[in-house]
mmCIF file with all atom_site columns, C-alpha atoms in Angstrom:
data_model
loop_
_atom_site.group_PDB
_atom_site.id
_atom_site.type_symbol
_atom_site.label_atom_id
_atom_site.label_alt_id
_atom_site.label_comp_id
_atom_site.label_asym_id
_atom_site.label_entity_id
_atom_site.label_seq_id
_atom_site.pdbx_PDB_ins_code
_atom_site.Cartn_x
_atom_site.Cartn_y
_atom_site.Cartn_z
_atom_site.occupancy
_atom_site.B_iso_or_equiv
_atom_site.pdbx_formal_charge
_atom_site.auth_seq_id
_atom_site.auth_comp_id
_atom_site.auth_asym_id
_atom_site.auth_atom_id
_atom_site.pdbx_PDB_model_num
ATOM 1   C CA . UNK S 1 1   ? -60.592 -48.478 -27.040 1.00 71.00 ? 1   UNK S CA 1
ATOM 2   C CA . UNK S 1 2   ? -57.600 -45.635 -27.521 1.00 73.00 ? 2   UNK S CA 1
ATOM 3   C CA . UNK S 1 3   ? -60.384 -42.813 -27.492 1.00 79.00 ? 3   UNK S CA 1
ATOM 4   C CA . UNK S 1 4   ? -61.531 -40.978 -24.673 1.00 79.00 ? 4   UNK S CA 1
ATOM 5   C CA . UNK S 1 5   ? -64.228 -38.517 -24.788 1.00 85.00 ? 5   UNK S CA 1
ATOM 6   C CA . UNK S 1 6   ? -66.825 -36.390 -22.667 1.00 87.00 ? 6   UNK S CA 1
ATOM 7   C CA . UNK S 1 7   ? -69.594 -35.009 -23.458 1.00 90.00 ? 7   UNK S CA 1
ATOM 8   C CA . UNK S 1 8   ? -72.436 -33.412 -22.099 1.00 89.00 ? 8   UNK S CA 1
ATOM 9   C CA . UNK S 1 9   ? -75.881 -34.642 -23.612 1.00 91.00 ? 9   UNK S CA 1
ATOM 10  C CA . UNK S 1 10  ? -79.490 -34.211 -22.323 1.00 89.00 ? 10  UNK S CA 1
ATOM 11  C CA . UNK S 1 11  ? -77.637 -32.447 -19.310 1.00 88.00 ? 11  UNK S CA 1
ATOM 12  C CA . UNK S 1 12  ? -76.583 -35.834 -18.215 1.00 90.00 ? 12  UNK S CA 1
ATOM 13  C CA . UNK S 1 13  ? -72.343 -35.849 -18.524 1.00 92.00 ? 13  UNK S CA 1
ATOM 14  C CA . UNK S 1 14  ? -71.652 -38.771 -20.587 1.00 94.00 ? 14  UNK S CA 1
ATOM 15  C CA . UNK S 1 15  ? -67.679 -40.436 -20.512 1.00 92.00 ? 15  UNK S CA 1
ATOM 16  C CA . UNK S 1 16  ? -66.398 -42.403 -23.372 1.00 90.00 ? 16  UNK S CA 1
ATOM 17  C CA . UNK S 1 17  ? -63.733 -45.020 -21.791 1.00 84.00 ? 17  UNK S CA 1
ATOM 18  C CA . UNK S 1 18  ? -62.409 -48.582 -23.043 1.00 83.00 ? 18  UNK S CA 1
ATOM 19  C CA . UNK S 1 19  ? -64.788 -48.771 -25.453 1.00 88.00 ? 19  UNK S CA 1
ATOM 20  C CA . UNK S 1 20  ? -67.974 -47.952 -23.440 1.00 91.00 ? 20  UNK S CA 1
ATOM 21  C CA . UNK S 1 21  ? -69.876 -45.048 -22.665 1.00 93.00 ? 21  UNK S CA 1
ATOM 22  C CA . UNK S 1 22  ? -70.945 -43.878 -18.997 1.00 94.00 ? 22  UNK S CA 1
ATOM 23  C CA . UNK S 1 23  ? -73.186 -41.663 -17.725 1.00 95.00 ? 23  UNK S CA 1
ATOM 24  C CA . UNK S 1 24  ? -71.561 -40.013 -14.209 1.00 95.00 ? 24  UNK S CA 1
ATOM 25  C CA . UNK S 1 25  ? -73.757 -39.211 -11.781 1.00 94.00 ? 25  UNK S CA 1
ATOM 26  C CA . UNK S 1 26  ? -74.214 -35.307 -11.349 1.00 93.00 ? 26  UNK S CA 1
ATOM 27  C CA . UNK S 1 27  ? -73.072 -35.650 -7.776  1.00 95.00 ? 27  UNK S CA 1
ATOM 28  C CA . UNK S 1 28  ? -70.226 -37.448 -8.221  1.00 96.00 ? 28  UNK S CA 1
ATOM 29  C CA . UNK S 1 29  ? -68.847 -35.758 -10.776 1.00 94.00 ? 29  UNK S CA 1
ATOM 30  C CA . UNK S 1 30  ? -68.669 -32.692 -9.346  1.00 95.00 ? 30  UNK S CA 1
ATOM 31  C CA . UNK S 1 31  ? -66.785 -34.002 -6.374  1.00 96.00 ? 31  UNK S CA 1
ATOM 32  C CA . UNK S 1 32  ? -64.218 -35.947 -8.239  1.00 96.00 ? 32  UNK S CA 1
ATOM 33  C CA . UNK S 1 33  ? -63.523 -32.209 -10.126 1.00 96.00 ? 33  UNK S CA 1
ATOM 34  C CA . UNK S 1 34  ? -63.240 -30.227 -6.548  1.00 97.00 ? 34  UNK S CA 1
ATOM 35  C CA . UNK S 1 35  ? -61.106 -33.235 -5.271  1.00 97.00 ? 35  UNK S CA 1
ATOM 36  C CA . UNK S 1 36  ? -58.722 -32.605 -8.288  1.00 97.00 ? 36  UNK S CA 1
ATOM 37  C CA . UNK S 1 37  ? -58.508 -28.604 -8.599  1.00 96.00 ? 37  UNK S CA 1
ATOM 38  C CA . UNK S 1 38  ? -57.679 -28.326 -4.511  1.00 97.00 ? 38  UNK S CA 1
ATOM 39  C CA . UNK S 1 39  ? -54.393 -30.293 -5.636  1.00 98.00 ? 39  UNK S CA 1
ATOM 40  C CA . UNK S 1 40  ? -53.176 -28.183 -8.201  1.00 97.00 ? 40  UNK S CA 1
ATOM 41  C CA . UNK S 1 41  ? -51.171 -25.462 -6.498  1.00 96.00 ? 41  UNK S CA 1
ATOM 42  C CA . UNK S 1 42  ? -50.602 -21.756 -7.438  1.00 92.00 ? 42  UNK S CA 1
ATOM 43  C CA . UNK S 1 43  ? -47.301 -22.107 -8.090  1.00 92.00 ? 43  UNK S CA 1
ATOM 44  C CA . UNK S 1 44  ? -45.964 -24.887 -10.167 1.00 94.00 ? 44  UNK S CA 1
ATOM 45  C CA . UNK S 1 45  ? -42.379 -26.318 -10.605 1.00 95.00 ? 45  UNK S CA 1
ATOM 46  C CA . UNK S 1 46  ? -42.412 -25.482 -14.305 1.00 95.00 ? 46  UNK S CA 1
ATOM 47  C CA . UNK S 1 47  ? -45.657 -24.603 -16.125 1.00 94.00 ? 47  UNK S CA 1
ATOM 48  C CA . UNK S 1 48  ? -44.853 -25.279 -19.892 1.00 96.00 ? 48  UNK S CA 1
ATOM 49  C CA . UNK S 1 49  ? -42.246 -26.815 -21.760 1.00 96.00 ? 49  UNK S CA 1
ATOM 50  C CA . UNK S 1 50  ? -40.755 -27.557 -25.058 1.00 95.00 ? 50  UNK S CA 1
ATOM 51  C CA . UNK S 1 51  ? -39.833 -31.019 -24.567 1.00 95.00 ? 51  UNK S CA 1
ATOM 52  C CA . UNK S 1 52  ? -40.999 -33.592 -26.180 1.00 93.00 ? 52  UNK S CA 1
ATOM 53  C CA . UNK S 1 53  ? -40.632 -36.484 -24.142 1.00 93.00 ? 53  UNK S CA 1
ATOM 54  C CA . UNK S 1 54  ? -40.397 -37.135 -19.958 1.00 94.00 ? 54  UNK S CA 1
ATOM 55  C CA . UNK S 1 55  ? -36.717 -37.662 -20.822 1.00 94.00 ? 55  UNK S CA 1
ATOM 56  C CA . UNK S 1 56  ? -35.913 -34.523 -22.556 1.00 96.00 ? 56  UNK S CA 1
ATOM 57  C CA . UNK S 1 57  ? -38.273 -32.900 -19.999 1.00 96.00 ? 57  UNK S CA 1
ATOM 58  C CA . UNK S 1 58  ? -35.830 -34.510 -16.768 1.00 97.00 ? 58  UNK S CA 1
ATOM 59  C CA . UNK S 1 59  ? -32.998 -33.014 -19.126 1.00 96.00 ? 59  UNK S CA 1
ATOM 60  C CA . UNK S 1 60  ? -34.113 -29.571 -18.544 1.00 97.00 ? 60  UNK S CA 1
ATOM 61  C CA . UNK S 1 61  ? -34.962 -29.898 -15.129 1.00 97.00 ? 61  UNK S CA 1
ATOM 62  C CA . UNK S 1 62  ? -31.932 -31.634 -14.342 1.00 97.00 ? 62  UNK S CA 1
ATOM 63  C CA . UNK S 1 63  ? -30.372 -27.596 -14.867 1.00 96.00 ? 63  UNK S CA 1
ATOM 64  C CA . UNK S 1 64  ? -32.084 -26.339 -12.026 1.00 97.00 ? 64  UNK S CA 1
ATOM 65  C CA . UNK S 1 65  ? -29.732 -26.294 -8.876  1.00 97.00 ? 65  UNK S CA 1
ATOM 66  C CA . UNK S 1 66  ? -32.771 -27.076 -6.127  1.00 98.00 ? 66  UNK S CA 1
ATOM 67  C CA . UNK S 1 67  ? -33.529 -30.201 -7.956  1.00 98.00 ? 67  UNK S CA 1
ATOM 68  C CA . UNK S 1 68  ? -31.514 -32.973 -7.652  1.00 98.00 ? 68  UNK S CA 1
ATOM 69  C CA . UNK S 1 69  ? -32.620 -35.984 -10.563 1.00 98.00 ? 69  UNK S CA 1
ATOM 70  C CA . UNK S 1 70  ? -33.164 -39.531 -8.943  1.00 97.00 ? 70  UNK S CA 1
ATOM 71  C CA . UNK S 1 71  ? -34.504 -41.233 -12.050 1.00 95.00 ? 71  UNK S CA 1
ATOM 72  C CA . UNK S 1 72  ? -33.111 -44.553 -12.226 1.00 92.00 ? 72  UNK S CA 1
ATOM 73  C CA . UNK S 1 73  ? -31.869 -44.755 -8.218  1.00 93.00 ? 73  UNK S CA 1
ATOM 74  C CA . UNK S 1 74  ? -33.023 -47.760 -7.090  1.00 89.00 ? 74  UNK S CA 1
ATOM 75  C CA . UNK S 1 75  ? -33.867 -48.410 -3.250  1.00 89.00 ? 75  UNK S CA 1
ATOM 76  C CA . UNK S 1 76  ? -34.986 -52.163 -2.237  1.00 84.00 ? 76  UNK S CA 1
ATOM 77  C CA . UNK S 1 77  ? -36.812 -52.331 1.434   1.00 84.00 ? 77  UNK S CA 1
ATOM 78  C CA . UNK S 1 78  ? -35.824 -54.347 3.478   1.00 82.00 ? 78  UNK S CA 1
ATOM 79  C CA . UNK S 1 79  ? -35.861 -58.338 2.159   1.00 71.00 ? 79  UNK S CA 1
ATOM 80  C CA . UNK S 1 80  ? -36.821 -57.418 -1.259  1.00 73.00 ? 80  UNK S CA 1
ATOM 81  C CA . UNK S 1 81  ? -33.228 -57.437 -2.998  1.00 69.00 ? 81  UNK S CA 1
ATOM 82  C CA . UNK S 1 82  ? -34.943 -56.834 -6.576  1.00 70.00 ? 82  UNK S CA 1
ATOM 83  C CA . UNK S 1 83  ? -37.855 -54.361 -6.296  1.00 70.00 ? 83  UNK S CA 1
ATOM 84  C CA . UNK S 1 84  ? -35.761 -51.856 -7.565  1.00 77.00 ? 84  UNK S CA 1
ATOM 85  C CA . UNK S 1 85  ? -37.869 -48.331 -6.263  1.00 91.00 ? 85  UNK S CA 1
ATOM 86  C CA . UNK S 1 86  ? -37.369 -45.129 -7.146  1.00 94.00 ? 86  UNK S CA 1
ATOM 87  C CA . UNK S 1 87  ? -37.755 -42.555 -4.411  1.00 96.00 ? 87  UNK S CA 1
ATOM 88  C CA . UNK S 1 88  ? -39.171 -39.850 -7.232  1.00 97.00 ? 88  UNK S CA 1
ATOM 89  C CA . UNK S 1 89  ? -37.882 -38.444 -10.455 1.00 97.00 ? 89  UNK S CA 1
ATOM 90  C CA . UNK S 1 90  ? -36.784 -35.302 -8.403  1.00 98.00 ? 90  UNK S CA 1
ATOM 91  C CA . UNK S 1 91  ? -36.140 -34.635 -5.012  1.00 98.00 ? 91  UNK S CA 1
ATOM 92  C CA . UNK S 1 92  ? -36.308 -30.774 -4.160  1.00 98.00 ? 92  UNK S CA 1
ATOM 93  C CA . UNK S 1 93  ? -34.979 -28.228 -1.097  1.00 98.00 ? 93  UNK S CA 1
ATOM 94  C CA . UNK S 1 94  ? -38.544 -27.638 -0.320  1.00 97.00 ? 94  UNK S CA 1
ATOM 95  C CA . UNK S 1 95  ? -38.905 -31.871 0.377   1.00 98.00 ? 95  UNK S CA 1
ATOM 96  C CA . UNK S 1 96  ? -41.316 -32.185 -2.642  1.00 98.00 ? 96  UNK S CA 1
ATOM 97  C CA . UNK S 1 97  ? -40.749 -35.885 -3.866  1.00 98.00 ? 97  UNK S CA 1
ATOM 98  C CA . UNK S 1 98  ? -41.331 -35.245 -7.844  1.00 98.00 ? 98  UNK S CA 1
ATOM 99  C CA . UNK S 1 99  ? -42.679 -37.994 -9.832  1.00 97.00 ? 99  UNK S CA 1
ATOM 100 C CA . UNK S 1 100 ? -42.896 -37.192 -13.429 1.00 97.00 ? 100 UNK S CA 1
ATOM 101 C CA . UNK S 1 101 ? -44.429 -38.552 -16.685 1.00 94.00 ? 101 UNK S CA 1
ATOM 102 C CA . UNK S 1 102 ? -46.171 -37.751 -19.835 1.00 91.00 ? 102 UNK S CA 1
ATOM 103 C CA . UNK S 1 103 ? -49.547 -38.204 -19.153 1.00 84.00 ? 103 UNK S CA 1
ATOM 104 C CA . UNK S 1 104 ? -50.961 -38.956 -23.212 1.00 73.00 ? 104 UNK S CA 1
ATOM 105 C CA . UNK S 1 105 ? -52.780 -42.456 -22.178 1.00 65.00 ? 105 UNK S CA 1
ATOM 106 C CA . UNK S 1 106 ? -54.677 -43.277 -19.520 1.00 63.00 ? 106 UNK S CA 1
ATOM 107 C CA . UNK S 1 107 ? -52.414 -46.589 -17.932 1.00 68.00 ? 107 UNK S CA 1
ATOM 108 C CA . UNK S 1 108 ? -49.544 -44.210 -18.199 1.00 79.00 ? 108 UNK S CA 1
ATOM 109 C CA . UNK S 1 109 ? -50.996 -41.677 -15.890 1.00 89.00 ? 109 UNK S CA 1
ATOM 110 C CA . UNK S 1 110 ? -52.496 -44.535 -13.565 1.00 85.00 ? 110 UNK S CA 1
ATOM 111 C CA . UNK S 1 111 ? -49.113 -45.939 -13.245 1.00 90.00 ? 111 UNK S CA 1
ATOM 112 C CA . UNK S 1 112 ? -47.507 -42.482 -12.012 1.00 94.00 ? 112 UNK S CA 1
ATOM 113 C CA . UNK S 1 113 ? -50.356 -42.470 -9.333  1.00 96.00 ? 113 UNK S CA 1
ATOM 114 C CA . UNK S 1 114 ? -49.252 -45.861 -7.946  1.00 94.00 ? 114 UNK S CA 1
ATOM 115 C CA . UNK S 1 115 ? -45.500 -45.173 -8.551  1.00 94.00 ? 115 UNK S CA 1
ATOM 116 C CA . UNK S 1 116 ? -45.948 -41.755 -6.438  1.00 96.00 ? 116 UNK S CA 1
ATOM 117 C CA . UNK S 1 117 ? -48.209 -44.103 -3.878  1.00 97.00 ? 117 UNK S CA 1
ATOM 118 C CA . UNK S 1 118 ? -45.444 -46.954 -3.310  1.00 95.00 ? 118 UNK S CA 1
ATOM 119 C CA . UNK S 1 119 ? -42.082 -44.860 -2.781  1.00 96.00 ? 119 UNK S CA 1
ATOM 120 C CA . UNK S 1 120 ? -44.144 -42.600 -0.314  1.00 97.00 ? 120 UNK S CA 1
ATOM 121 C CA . UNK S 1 121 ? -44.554 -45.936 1.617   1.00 96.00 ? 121 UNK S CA 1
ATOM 122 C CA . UNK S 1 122 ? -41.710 -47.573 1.274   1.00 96.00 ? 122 UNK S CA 1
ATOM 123 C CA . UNK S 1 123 ? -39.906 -44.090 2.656   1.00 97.00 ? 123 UNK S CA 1
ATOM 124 C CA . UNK S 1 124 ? -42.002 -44.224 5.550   1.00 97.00 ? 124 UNK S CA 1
ATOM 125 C CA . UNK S 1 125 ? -42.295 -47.421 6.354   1.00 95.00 ? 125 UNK S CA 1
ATOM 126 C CA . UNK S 1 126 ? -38.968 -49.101 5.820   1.00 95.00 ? 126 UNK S CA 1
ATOM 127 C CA . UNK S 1 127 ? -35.677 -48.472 7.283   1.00 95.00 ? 127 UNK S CA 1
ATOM 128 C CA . UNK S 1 128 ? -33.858 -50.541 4.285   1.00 94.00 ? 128 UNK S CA 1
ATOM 129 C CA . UNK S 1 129 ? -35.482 -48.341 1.772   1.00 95.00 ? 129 UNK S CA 1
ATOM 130 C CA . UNK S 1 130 ? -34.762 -45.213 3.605   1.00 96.00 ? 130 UNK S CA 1
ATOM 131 C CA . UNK S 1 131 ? -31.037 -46.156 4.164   1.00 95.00 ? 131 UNK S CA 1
ATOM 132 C CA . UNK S 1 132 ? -30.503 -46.836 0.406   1.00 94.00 ? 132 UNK S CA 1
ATOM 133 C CA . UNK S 1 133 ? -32.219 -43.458 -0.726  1.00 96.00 ? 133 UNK S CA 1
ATOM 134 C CA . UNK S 1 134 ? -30.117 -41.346 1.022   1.00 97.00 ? 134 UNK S CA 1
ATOM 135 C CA . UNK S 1 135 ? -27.079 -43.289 0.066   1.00 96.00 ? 135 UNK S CA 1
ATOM 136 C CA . UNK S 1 136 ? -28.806 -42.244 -3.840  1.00 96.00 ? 136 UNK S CA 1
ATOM 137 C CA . UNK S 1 137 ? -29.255 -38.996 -2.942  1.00 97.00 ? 137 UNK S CA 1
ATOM 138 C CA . UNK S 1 138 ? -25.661 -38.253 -1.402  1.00 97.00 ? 138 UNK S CA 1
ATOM 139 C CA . UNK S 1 139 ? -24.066 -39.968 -4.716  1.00 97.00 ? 139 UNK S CA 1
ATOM 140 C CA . UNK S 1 140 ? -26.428 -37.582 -7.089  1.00 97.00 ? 140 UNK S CA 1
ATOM 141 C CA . UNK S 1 141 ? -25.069 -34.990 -5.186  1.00 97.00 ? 141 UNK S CA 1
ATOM 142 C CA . UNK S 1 142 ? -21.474 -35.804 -5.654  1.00 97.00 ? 142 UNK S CA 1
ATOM 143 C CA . UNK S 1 143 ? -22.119 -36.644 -9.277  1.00 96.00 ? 143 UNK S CA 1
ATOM 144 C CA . UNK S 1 144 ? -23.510 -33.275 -9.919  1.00 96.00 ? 144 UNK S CA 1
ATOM 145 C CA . UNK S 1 145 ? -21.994 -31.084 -7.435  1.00 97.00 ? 145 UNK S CA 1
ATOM 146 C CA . UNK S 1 146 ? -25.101 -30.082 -5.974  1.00 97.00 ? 146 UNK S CA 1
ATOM 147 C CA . UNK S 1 147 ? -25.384 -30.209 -2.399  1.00 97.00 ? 147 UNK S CA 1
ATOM 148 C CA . UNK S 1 148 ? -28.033 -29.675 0.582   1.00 97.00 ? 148 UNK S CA 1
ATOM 149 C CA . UNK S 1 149 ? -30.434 -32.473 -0.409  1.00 98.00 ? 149 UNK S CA 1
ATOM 150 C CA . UNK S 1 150 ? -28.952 -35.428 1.789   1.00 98.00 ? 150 UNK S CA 1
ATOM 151 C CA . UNK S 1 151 ? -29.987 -33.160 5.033   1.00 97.00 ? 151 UNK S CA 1
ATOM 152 C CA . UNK S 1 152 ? -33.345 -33.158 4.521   1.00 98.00 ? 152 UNK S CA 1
ATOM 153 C CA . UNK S 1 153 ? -33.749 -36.796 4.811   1.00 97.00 ? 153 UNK S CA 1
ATOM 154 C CA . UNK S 1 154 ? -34.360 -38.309 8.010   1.00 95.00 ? 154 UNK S CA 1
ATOM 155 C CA . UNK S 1 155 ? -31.640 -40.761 9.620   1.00 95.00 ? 155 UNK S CA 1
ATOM 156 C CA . UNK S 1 156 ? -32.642 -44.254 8.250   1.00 96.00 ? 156 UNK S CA 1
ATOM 157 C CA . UNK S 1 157 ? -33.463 -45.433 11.635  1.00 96.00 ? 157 UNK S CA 1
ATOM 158 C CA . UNK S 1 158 ? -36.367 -42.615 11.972  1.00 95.00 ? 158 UNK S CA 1
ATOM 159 C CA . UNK S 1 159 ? -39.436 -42.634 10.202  1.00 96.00 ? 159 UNK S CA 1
ATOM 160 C CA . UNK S 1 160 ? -39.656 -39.172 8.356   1.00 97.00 ? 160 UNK S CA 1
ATOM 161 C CA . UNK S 1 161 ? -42.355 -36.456 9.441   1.00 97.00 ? 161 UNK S CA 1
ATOM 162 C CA . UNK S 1 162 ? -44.697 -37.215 6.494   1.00 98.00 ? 162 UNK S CA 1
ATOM 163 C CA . UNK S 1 163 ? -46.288 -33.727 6.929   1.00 97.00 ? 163 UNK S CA 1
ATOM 164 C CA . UNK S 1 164 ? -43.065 -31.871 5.674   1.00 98.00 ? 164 UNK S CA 1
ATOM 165 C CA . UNK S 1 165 ? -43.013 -34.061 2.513   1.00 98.00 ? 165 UNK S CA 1
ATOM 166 C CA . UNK S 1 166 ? -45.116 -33.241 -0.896  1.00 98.00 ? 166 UNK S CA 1
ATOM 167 C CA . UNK S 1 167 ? -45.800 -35.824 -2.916  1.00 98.00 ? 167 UNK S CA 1
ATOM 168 C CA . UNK S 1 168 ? -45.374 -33.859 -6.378  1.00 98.00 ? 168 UNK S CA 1
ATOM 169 C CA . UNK S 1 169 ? -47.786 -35.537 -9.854  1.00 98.00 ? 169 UNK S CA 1
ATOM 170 C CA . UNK S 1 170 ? -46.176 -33.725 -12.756 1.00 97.00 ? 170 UNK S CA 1
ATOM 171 C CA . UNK S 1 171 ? -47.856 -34.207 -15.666 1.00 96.00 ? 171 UNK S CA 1
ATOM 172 C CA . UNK S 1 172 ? -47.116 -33.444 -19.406 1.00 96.00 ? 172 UNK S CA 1
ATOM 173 C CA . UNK S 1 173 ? -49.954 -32.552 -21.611 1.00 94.00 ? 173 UNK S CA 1
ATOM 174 C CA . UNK S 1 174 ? -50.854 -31.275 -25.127 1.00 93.00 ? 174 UNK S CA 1
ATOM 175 C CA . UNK S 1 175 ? -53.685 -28.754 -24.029 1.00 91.00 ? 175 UNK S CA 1
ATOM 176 C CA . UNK S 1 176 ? -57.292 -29.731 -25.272 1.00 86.00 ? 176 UNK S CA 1
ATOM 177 C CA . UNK S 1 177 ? -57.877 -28.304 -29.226 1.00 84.00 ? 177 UNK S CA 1
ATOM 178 C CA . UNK S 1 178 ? -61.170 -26.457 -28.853 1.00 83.00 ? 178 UNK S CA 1
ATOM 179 C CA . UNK S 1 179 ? -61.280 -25.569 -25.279 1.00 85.00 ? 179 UNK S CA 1
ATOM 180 C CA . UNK S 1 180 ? -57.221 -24.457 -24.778 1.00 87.00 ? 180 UNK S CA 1
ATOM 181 C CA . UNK S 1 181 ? -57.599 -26.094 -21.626 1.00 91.00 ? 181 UNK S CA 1
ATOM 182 C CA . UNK S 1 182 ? -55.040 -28.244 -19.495 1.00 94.00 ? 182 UNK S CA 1
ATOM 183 C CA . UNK S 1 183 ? -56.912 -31.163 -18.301 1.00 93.00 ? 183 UNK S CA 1
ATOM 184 C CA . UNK S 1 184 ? -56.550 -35.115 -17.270 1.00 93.00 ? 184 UNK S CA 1
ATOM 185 C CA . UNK S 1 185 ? -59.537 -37.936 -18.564 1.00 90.00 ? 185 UNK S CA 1
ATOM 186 C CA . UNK S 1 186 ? -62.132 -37.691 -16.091 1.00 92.00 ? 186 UNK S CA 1
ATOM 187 C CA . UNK S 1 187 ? -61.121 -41.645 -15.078 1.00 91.00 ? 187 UNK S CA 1
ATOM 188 C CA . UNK S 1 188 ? -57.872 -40.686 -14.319 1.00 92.00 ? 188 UNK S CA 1
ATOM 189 C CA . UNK S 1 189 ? -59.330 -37.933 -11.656 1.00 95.00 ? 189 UNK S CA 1
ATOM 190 C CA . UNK S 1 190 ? -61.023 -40.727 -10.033 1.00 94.00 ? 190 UNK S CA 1
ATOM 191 C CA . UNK S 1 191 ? -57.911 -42.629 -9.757  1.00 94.00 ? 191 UNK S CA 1
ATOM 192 C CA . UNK S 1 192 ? -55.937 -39.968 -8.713  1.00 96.00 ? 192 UNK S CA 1
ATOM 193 C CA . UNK S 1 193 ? -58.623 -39.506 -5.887  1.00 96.00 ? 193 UNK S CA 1
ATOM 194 C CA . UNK S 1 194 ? -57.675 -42.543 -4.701  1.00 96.00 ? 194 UNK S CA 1
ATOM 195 C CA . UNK S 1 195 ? -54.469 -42.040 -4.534  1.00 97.00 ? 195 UNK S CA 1
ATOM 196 C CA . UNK S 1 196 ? -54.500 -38.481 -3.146  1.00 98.00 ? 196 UNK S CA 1
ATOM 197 C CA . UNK S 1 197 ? -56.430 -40.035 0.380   1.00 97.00 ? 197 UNK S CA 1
ATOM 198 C CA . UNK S 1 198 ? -54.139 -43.178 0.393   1.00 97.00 ? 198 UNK S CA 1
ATOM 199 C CA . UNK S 1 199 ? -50.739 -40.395 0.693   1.00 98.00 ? 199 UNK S CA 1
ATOM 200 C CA . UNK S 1 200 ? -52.748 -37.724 2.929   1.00 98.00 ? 200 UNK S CA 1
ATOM 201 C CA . UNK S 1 201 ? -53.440 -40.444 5.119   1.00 98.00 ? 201 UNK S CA 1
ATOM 202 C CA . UNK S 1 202 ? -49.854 -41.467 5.656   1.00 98.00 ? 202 UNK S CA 1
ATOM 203 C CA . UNK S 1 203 ? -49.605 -37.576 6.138   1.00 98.00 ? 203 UNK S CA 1
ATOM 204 C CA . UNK S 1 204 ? -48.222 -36.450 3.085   1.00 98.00 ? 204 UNK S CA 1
ATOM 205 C CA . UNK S 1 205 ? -48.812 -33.394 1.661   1.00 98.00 ? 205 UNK S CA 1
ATOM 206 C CA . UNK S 1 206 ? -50.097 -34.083 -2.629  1.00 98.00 ? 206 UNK S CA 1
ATOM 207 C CA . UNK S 1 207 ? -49.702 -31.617 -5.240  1.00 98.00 ? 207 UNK S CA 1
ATOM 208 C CA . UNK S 1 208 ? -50.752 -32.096 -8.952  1.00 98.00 ? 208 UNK S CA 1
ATOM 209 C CA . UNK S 1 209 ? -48.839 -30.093 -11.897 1.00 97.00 ? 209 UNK S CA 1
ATOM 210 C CA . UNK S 1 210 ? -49.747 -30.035 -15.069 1.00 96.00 ? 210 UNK S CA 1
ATOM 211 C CA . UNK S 1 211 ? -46.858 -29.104 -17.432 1.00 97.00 ? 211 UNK S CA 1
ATOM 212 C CA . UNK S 1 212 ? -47.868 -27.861 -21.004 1.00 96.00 ? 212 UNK S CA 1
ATOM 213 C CA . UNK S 1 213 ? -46.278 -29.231 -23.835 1.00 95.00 ? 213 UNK S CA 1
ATOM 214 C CA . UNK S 1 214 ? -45.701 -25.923 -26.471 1.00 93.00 ? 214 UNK S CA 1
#
């Protein structure tokens, strides 16, 4: 069950998942691929690194004076007193809302699409949520002396512009042995898809990063 594989066998792509093998339609496997390489974008927020963990990896980042860290900020929406959301792991000048995580297992990296999925609609959608993020984001500031962030939120009252946001999926990876390539489990590009349409629907601009671990 901890195994995932693909292979290509009779010219029929095969995918070893949970335990049980599954032959992908030609079709649809190609689309799921194009769906996931338009995401990843030319330039990325940090390409490799030598951490070794997602918390050693916020560490370094946490350096970098256009990223302000909002790992373990909570915002509630409205009514629910103990949801306890993060608006992203980083929130950026250029209004990318970074979710990070390292991506080794399959219901790790499913979990970072959802976690990216609710905070984007919590932000738009709830005043409550919105108010308490940028009260998170002015107190990061303080606490690090970094400043700028807190004006490129909307006013809680407003709903934000969802087209001058980027949902940001940063993912650490080991690159694949044989191939050297950087690469997610073919299942976890179909979830992603999902994902992807769900934010871009809202408006959202969604960006996928994957970070080498060397």
């Amino acid at each position: 069950d901890c195994i995932g594989w693909e292979a290509i066998h009779t010219k029929v792509t095969y995918v070893l998942f949970g335990g049980e093998w599954f032959a992908i339609d030609d079709k649809f496997y190609v689309e799921i691929e194009k769906d996931f390489r338009r995401l990843i974008p030319s330039k990325l927020i940090v390409a490799s690194t030598k951490a070794t963990n997602e918390q050693k990896l916020l560490v370094e980042l946490d350096k970098r004076p256009e990223l302000l860290l909002m790992d373990k900020t909570k915002s509630n929406p409205t009514g629910a007193n103990k949801a306890s959301i993060e608006l992203c792991d980083f929130f950026s000048l250029d209004r990318q809302l970074i979710h990070l995580k390292d991506g080794h297992a399959s219901t790790s990296i499913s979990h970072l699409w959802n976690q990216g999925v609710v905070s984007s609609e919590s932000f738009l959608r709830d005043e409550g949520f919105r108010r308490a993020a940028l009260r998170n984001v002015r107190k990061r500031q303080t606490e690090t002396s970094k400043t700028g962030f807190d004006a490129l939120l909307p006013t809680p009252a407003k709903r934000p512009s969802t087209s001058d946001f980027t949902v940001v999926y940063g993912i650490m990876r080991v690159p694949y042995k044989k191939t050297k390539k950087m690469d997610l489990p073919f299942f976890s590009k179909v979830s992603l898809r999902a994902a992807a349409q769900r934010l871009e629907d809202l408006g959202f601009k969604v960006e996928v990063q994957l970070i080498e671990m060397v």
